[in-house]
Coordinates of C-alpha atoms in Angstrom, one line a residue:
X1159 CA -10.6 -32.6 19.0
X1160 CA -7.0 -31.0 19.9
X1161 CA -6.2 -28.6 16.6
X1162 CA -2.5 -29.6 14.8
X1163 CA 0.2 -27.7 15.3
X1164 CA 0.9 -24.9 12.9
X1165 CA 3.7 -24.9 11.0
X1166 CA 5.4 -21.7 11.0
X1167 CA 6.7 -21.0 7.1
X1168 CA 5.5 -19.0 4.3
X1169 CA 1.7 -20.1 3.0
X1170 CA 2.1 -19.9 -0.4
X1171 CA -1.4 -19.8 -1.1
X1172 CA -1.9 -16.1 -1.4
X1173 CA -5.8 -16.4 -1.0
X1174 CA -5.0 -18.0 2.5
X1175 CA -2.1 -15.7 3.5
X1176 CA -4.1 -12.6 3.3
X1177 CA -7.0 -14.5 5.5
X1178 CA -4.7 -15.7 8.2
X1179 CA -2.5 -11.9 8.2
X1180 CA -6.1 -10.4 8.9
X1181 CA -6.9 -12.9 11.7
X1182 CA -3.4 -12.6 13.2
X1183 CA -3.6 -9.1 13.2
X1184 CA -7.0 -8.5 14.5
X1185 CA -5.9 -11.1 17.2
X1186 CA -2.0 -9.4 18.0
X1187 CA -3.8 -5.8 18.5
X1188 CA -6.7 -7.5 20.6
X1189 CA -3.6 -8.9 23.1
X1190 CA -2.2 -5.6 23.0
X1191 CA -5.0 -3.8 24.1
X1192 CA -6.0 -6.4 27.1
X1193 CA -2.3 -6.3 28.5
X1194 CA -2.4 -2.2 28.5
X1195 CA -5.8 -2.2 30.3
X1196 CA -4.6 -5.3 32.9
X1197 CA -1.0 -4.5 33.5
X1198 CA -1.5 -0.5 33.1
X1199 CA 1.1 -0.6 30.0
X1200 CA 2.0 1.9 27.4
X1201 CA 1.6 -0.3 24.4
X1202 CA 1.9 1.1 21.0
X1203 CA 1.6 -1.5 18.0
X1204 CA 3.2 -0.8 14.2
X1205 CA 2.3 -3.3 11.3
X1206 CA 2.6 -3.2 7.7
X1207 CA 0.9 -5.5 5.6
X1208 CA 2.7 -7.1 2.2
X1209 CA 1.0 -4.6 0.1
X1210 CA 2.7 -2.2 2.5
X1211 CA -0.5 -0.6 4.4
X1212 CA -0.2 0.7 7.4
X1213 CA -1.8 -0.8 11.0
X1214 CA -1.3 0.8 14.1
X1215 CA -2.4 0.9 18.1
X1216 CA -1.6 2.9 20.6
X1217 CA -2.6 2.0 23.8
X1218 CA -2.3 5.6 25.7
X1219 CA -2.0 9.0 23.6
X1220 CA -0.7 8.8 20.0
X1221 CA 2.1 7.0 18.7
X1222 CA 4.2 9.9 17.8
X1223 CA 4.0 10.1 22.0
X1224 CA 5.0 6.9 22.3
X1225 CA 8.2 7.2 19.6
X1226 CA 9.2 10.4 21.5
X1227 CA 8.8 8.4 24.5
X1228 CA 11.4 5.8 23.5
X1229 CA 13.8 8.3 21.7
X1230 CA 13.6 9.9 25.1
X1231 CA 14.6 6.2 26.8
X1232 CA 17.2 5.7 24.2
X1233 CA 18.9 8.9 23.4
X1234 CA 21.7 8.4 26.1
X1235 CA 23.2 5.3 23.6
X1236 CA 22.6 6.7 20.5
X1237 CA 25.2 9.2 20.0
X1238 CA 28.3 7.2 20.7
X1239 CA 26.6 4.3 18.2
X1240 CA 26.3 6.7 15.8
X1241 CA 29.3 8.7 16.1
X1242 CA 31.2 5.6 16.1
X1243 CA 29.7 4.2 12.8
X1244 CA 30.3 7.7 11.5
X1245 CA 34.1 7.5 12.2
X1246 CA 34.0 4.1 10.4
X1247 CA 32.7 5.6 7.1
X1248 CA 35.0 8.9 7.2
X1249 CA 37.6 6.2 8.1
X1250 CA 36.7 4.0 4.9
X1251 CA 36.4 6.6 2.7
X1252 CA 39.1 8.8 3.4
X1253 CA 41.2 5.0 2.6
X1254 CA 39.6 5.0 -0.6
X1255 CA 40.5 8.6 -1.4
X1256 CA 43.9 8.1 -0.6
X1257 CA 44.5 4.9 -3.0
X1258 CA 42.2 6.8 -5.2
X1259 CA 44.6 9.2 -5.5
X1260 CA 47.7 7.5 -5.5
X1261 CA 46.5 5.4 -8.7
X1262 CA 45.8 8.9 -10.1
X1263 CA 49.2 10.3 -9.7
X1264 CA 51.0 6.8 -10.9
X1265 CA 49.3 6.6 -14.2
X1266 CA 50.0 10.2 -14.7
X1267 CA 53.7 9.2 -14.3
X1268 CA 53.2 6.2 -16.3
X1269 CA 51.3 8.3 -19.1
X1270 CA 54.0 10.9 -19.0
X1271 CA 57.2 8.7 -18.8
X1272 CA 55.1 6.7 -22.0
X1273 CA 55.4 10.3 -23.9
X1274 CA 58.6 11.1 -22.5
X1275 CA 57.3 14.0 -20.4
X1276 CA 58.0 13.0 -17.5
X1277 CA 61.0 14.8 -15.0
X1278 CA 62.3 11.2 -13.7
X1279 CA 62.2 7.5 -15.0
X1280 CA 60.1 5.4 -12.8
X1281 CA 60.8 2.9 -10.5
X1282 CA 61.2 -0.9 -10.5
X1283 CA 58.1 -0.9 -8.2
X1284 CA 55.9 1.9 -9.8
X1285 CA 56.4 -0.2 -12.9
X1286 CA 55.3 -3.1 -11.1
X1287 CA 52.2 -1.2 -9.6
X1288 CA 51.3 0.7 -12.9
X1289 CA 51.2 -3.1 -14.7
X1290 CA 49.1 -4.5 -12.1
X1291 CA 46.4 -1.7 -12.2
X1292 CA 46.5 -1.9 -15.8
X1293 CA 45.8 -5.2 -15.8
X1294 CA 42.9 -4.8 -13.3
X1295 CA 41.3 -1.9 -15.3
X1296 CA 41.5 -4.1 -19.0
X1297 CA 39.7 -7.1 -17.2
X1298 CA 37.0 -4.9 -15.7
X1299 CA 37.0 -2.8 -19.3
X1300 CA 36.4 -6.4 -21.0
X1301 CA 34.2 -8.1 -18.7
X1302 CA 32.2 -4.6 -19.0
X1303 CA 32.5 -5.1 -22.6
X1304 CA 31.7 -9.0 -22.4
X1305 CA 28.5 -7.9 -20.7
X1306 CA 27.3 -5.3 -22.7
X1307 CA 27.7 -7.7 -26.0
X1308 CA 25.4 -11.1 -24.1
X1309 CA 22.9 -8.1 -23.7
X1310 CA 22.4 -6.8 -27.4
X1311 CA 22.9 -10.5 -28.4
X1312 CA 19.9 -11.4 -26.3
X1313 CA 18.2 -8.2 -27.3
X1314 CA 18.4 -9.7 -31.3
X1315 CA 17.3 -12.8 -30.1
X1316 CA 14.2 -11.7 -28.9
X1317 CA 13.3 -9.7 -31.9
X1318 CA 14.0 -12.3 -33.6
X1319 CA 11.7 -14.4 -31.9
X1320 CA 8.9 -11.8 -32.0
X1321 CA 10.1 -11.6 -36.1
X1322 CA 9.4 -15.4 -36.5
X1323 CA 6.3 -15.0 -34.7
X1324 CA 4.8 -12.8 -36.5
X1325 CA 5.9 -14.5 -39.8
X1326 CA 4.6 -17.4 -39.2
X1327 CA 1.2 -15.8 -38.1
X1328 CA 1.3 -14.0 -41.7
X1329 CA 1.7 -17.2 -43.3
X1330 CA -0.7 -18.7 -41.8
X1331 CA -3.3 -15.9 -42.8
X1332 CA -2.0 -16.0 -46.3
X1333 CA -2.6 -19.4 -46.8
X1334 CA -6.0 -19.1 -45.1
X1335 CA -7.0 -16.4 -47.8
X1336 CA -5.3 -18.5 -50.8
X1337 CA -7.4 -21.8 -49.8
X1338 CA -10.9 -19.3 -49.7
X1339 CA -10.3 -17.9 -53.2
X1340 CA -8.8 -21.4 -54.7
X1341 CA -12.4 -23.1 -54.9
X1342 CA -13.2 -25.3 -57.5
X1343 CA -15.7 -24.6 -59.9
X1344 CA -19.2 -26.6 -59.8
X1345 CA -19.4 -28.8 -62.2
X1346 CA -22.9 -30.7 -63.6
X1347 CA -23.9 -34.0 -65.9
X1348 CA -26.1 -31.9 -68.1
X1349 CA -24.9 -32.7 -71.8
X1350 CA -26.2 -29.3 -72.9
X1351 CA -25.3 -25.6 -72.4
X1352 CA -26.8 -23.8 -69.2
X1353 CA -29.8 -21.4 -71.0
X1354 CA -29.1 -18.1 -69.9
X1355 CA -31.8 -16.3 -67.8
X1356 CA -32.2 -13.4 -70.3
X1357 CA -33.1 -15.9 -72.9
X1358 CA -35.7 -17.4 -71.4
X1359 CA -38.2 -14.5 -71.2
X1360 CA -37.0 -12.9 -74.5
X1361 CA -40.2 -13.1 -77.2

């Protein structure tokens, strides 16, 4: 009977997932190590499981051979890669120093033409500018301050719960107790008084 075809997602079973990572694994470094000894390959093999242990082969040598191996093969392409995606970031950040800086030195202005310390008036367009970032800052200032206020909100809310909780497990136990020590009295037919023990054996 032919087997059905695997789907290839996620098993959510974790149970079976850890099963079938064990038996692919066993079988991936069991096809590593026949290629290397029929086609006379350098294999080397890195695997980490989800709990993040470590599972490696190496077909010939060690693996540090084999990663020197192939920094060796790809050393010549490295250094333009990198030195290009280093000019981006020095590019990038030298930006955001500079705009950095300008909205330094215009609310400086603005703070000092506010005082009236300030050597000239400003501009039409610095006024424009120093309204616009002031805008932007008290937005980010209140949705900061928005935030901070849902979080001690929910905060109260779940002391409160845990409050009620334990409040209404008091309670409970109180009326448990109150119910014990509330117990009717026994009560009898007998139309004459109980004798008391010490009477009975006095001479």
């Amino acid at each position: 009977m032919a087997r059905g075809k695997v789907q290839l997602k996620r098993i959510v079973n974790p149970v079976h997932r850890q099963v079938t990572f064990c038996k692919r694994r066993a079988g991936l470094l069991k096809k590593a190590k026949e290629l290397s000894v029929l086609c006379d390959a350098d294999i080397g093999v890195i695997v980490f499981s989800p709990q993040g242990k470590l599972y490696e082969l190496a077909t010939k040598g060690t693996m540090q051979g084999l990663i020197e191996k192939y920094m060796k093969c790809t050393s010549g392409f490295l250094p333009a890669e990198c030195d290009s995606v280093t000019q981006k970031h020095l590019l990038k950040s030298k930006d955001e120093v500079n705009m950095m800086t300008h909205e330094i030195k215009l609310l400086e202005k603005g703070l000092w033409s506010i005082f009236g310390g300030a050597e000239g008036a400003m501009t039409l367009d610095e006024l424009h500018a120093l309204e616009k970032h002031l805008e932007s800052w008290i937005y980010q200032i209140r949705a900061t301050k928005m935030k901070i206020m849902f979080q001690e909100i929910q905060v109260l809310k779940n002391k409160e719960g845990v409050l009620r909780a334990a409040n209404n497990y008091l309670q409970q136990k109180v009326e448990e107790q109150h119910g014990f020590y509330n117990v009717e009295p026994l009560t009898t037919n007998i139309p004459y008084t109980l004798t008391i023990p010490n009477e009975i054996y006095q001479y």
